[in-house]
Every structure is written in C-alpha cells, then in structure tokens.
Tab-separated table of C-alpha atoms in Angstrom:
chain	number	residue	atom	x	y	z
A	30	UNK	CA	56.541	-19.257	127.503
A	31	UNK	CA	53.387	-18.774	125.894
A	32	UNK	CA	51.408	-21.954	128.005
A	33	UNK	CA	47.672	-21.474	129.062
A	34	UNK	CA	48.419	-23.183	132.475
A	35	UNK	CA	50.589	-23.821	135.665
A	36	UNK	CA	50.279	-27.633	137.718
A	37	UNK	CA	51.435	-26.965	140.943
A	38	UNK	CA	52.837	-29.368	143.893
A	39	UNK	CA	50.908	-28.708	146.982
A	40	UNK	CA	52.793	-30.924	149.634
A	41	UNK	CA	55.112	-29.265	150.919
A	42	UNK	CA	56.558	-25.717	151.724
A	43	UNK	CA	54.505	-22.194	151.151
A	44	UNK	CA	52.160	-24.249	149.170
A	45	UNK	CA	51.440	-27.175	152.199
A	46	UNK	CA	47.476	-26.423	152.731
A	47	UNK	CA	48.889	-26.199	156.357
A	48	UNK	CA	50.647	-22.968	155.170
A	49	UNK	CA	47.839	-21.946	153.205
A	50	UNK	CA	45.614	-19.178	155.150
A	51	UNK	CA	42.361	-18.380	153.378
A	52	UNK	CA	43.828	-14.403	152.565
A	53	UNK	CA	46.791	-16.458	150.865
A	54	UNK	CA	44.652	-18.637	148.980
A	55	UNK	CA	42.531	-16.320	147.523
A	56	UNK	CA	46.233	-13.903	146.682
A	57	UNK	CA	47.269	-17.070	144.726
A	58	UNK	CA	43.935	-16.935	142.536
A	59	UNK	CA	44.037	-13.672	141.995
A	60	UNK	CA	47.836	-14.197	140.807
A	61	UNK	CA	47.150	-16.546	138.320
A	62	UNK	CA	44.576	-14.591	137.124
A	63	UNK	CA	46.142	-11.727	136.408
A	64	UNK	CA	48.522	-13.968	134.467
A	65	UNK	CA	45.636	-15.346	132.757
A	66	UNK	CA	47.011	-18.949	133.884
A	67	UNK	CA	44.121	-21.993	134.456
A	68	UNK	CA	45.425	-24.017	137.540
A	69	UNK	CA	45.453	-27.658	135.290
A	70	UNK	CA	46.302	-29.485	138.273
A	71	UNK	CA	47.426	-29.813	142.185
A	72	UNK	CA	50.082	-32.136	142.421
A	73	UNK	CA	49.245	-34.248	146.062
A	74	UNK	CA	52.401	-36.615	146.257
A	75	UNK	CA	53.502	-37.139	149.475
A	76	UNK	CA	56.153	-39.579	148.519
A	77	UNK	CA	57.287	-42.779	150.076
A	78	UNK	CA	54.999	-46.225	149.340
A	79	UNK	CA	51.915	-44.060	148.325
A	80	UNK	CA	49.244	-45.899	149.769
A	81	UNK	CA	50.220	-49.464	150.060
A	82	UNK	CA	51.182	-49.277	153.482
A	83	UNK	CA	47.842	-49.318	155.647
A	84	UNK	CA	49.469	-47.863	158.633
A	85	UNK	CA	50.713	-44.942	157.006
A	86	UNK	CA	47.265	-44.272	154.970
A	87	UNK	CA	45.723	-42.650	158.039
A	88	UNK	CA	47.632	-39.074	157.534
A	89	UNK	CA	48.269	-39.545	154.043
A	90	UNK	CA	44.569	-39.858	153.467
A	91	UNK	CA	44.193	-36.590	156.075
A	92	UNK	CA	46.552	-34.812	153.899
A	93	UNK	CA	45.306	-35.449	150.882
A	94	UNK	CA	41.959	-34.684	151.532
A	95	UNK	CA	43.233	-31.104	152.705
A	96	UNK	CA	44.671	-30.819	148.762
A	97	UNK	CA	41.667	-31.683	147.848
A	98	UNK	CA	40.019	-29.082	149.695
A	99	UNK	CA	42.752	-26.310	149.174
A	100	UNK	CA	42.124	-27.723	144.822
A	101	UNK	CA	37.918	-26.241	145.497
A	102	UNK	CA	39.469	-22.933	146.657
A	103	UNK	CA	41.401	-22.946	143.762
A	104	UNK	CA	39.036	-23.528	141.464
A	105	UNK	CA	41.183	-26.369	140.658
A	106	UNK	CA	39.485	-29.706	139.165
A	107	UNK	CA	42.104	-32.228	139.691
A	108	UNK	CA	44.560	-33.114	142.128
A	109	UNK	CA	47.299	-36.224	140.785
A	110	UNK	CA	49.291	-38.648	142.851
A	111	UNK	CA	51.386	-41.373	142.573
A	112	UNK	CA	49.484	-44.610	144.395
A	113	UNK	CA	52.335	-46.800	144.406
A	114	UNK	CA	52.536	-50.302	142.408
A	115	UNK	CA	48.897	-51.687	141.764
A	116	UNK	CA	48.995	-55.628	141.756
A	117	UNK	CA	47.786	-57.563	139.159
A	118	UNK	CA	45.861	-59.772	141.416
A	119	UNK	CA	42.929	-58.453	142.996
A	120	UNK	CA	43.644	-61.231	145.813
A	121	UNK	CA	46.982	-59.200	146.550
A	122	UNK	CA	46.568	-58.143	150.358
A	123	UNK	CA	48.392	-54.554	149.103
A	124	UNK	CA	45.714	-54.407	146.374
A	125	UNK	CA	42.592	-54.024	149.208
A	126	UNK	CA	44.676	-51.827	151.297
A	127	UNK	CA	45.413	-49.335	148.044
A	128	UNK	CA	41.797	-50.115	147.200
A	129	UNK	CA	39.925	-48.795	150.758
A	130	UNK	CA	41.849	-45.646	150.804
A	131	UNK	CA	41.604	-45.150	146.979
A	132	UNK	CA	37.565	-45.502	147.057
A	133	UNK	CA	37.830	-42.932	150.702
A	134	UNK	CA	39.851	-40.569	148.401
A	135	UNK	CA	37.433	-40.763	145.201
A	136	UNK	CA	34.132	-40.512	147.147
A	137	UNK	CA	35.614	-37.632	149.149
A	138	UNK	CA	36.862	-35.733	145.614
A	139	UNK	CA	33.591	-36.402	143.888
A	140	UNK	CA	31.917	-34.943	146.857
A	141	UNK	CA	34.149	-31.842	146.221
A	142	UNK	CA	33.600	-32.044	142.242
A	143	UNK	CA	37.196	-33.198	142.371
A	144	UNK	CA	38.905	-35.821	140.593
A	145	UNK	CA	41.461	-37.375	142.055
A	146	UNK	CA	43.966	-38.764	139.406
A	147	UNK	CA	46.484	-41.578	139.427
A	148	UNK	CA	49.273	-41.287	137.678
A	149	UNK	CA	50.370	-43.557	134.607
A	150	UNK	CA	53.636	-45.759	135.279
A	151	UNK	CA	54.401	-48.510	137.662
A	152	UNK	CA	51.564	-51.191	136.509
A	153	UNK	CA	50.201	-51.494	132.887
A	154	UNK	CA	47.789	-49.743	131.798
A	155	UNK	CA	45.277	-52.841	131.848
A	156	UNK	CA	46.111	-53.205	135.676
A	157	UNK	CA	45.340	-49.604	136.266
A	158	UNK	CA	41.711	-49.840	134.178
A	159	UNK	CA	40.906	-53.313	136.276
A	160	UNK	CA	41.566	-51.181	139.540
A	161	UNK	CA	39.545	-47.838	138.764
A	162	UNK	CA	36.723	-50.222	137.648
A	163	UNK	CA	36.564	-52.108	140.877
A	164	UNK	CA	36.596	-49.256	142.952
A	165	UNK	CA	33.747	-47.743	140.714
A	166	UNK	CA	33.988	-44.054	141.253
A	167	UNK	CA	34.529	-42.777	137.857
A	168	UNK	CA	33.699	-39.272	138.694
A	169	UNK	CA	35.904	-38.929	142.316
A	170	UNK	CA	39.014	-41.156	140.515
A	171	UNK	CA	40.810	-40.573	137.098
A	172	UNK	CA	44.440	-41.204	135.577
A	173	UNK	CA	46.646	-38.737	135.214
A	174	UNK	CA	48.210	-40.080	131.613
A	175	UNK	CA	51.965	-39.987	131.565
A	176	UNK	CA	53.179	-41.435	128.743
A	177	UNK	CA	56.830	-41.661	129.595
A	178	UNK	CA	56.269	-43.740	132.570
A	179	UNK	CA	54.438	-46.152	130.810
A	180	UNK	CA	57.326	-45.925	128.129
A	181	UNK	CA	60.213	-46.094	130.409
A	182	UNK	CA	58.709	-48.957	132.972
A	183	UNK	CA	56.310	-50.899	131.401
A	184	UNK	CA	57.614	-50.576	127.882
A	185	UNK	CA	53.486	-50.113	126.747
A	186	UNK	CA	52.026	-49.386	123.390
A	187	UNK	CA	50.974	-46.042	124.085
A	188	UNK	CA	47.895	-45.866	121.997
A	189	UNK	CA	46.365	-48.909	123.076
A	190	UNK	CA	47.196	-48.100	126.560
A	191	UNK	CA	45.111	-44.671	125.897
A	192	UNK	CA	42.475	-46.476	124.266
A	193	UNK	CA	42.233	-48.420	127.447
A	194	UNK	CA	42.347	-45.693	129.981
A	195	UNK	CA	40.531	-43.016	127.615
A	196	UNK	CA	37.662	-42.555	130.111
A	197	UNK	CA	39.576	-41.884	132.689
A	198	UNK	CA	42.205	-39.676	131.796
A	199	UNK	CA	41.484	-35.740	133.236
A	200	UNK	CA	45.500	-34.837	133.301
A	201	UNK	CA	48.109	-35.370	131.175
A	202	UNK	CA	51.886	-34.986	131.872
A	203	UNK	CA	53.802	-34.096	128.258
A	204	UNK	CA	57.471	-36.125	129.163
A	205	UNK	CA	59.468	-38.670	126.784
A	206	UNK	CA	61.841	-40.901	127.921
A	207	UNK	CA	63.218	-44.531	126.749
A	208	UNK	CA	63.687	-47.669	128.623
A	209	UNK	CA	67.034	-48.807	128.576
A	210	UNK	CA	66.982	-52.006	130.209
A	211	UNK	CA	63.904	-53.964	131.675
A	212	UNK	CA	63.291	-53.842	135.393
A	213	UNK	CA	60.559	-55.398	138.016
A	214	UNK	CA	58.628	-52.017	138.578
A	215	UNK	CA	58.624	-53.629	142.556
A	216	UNK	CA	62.067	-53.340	142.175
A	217	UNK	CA	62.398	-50.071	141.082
A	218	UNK	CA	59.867	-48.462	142.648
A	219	UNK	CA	60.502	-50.543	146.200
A	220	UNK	CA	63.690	-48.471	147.212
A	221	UNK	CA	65.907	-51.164	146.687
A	222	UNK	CA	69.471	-50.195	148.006
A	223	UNK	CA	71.885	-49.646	145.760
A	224	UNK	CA	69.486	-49.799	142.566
A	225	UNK	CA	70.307	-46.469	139.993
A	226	UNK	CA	66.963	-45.490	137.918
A	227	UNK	CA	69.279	-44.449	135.384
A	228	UNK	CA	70.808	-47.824	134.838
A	229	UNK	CA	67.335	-48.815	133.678
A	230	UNK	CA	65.123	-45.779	132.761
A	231	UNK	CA	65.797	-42.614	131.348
A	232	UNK	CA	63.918	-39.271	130.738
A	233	UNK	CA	64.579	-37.052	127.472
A	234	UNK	CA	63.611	-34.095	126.290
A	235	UNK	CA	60.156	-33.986	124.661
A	236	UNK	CA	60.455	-35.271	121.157
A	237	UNK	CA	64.038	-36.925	121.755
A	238	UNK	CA	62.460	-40.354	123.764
A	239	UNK	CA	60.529	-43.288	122.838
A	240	UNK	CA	57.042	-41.587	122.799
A	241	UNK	CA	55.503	-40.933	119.688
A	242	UNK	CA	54.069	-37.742	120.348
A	243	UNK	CA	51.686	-37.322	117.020
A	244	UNK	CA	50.401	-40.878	117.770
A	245	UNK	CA	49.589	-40.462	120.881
A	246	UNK	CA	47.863	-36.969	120.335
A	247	UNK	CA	45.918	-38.761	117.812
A	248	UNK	CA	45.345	-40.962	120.383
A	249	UNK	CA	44.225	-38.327	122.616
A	250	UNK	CA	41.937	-36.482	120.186
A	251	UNK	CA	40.151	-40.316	119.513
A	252	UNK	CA	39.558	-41.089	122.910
A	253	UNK	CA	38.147	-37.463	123.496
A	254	UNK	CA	40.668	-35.968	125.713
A	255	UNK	CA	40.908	-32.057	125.566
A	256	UNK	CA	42.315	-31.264	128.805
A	257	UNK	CA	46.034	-29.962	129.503
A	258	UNK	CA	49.434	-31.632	128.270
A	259	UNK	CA	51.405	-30.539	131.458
A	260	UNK	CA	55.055	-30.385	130.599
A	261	UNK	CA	57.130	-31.864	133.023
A	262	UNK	CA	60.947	-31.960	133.354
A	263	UNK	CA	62.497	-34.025	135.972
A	264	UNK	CA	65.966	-34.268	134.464
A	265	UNK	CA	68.380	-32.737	132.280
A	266	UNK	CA	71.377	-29.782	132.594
A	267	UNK	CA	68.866	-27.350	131.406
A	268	UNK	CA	65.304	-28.132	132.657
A	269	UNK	CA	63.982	-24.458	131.780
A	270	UNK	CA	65.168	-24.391	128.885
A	271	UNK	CA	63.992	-27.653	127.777
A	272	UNK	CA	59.916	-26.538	128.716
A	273	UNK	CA	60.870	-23.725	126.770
A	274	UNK	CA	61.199	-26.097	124.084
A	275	UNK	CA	58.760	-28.328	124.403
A	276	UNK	CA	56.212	-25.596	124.252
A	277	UNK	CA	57.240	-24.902	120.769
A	278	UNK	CA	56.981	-28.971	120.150
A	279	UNK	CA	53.994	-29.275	121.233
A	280	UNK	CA	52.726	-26.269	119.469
A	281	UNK	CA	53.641	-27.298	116.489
C-alpha cells in the first residue's frame, strides 16, 4: 500500500499485553522493522462508558496502563482511547470522575514518555481543550484528531476546531463522513436501545464525506502537526480496498 506506518489495537486477542510475552514483543518489533513500518499508534479502547463510570475505572485504568507499558516496548509514542462524553460543565459529577483517572493516566504516560491521546468526537472541540487544560498534563495527555467524528457528531468547523486543539494533537485518524441528522452525542453514545448510528451519522470513504481534506491539512501544517494521518475504515462493502484508496488521496 505504500504507507510508512501501522496503528494497532492492543485490547484484546494475540495483541492483549496479557498475551504479550517479552520474546513476542520484541518478534513484533523486529516484524515491523523488517517491513520498515513506524508503530504511529496503540489503540487502548476497552469499550463500554470509557471512563465515566468510577467503579469500572479501577481495571480500566490497570489495563491501560499495561498498553502503556507494552507502547515503551514498542517503541511506540502514543497510545489513543475513546474517554467517553466530556461535559461541558466542570461541576458535572461525571466530569471529576473522567478527570481523576484522566490526570492518573497522563502522569503515568508522561512518566513512560507516553502520550496518552483522546480521541476527537463526542464533545466539541472547545469542551475537549477546557478539559486537557484543567487536568494540566500536556506532555502525559494529547488528542488524537479525528476529523470525521467531529464532522459526523458535533457538526464542527474543522479548522477552527484544529486551531483550538493544535497543541495537543500527537495522532491523527484520516476518515470522512457526513452527519445526516443531528443527535444528543449522550444519546448516541449512551447505548440507547433501539437507536441506529446510521439513522444519524454516517462514515464515507476518504474524500466522499463532509471533511475538507486540503483545509484541514492546511490546517494541520499551520498548527504544526507532522505526525501520522492514520487511515481508518470502519464501514463500507470494501474496507481494504477503500485504504487502498485513500492512500493514493492522501498522497496526492
């Protein structure tokens, strides 16, 4: 395909640190090497509420620190995760729980020269920025910028929402998508029974959504990103063949 780099999900299966023996790690490295593939990211999403609810933040902290760990072994700088739905209010009970195990996480990473990225898409950007600045670890927690989250759920500007998050940003996810009608992102991201994503967001093929992909490069360049554009399919008949394409995209 012609990419300089591989992001890899690291919570479950062969790749579970759990699973992980120290002779297996260091086969993995030497794989990628010999591909001459950079490790962008680890992927560290467990799933479920993220880390809103405090009784289930125990393990998912434990685990998460373990990706971490398994990222240093790697040679791996960032590891991204969904958080779950930042409130807007800092008064939010949910917005202290998400808080305490986000600033654990971040001073744990930055101990590990890790950055541990949130990813772009259930809040607004501005949300996001007001959380990462209250928690005040800008070296242990990033954003891992995905543009077609913000797009499809929050309907943002995508430039301004760069400008916004600039510093942060370590990881980028290349996906397009459109919203197609406007939803609560509680709503949608809450579980609700009987609620269809599809009814109210949907995810295209890179160049055929609502995200303006020279923009927001520009937008990139500006606020001095120069890290990976990690192509990620989630939907589609033909999700291979749709990378395959938005390699050559992005490449031109």
């Amino acid at each position: 395909l012609g990419v300089d780099g591989v992001q890899i999900y690291a919570t479950s299966g062969e790749m579970h640190p759990d699973n992980l023996t120290a002779a297996a790690r260091a086969a993995l490295r030497r794989n990628l090497d010999s591909k001459k593939l950079e490790l962008a990211a680890l992927c560290g999403d467990f799933g479920g509420h993220g880390f809103q609810v405090e009784e289930e933040n125990v393990k998912r902290i434990v685990d998460s620190k373990k990706v971490v760990d398994l990222a240093v072994d790697l040679k791996c700088r960032v590891v991204t995760t969904h958080i779950g739905v930042v409130p807007a209010k800092a008064s939010h009970p949910r917005y202290q729980i998400m808080k305490k195990a986000c600033a654990e996480l971040g001073q744990y990473a930055a101990k590990r020269g890790v950055t541990f990225a949130i990813e772009t898409g259930p809040e607004p950007a501005a949300v996001l920025k007001a959380f990462l600045d209250d928690i005040g670890l800008p070296k242990g927690m990033g954003v891992n910028f995905d543009p077609a989250n913000l797009v499809m759920v929050c309907r943002e500007n995508i430039p301004e929402a760069v400008r916004l998050l600039g510093p942060y940003i370590v990881h980028t996810h290349a996906k397009d998508g459109v919203n197609v009608k406007p939803i609560d992102p509680e709503r949608l991201y809450g579980g609700e029974a009987g609620l269809k994503w599809e009814d109210y967001i949907r995810e295209d093929p890179l160049g055929e959504g609502d995200v303006n992909f020279p923009t927001y490069l520009r937008a990139l360049a500006k606020a001095g990103f120069d890290g990976y554009l990690t192509i990620e399919r989630e939907g589609g008949k033909d999700p291979a063949r749709n990378i395959k394409d938005a390699v050559t995209f992005l490449r031109g």
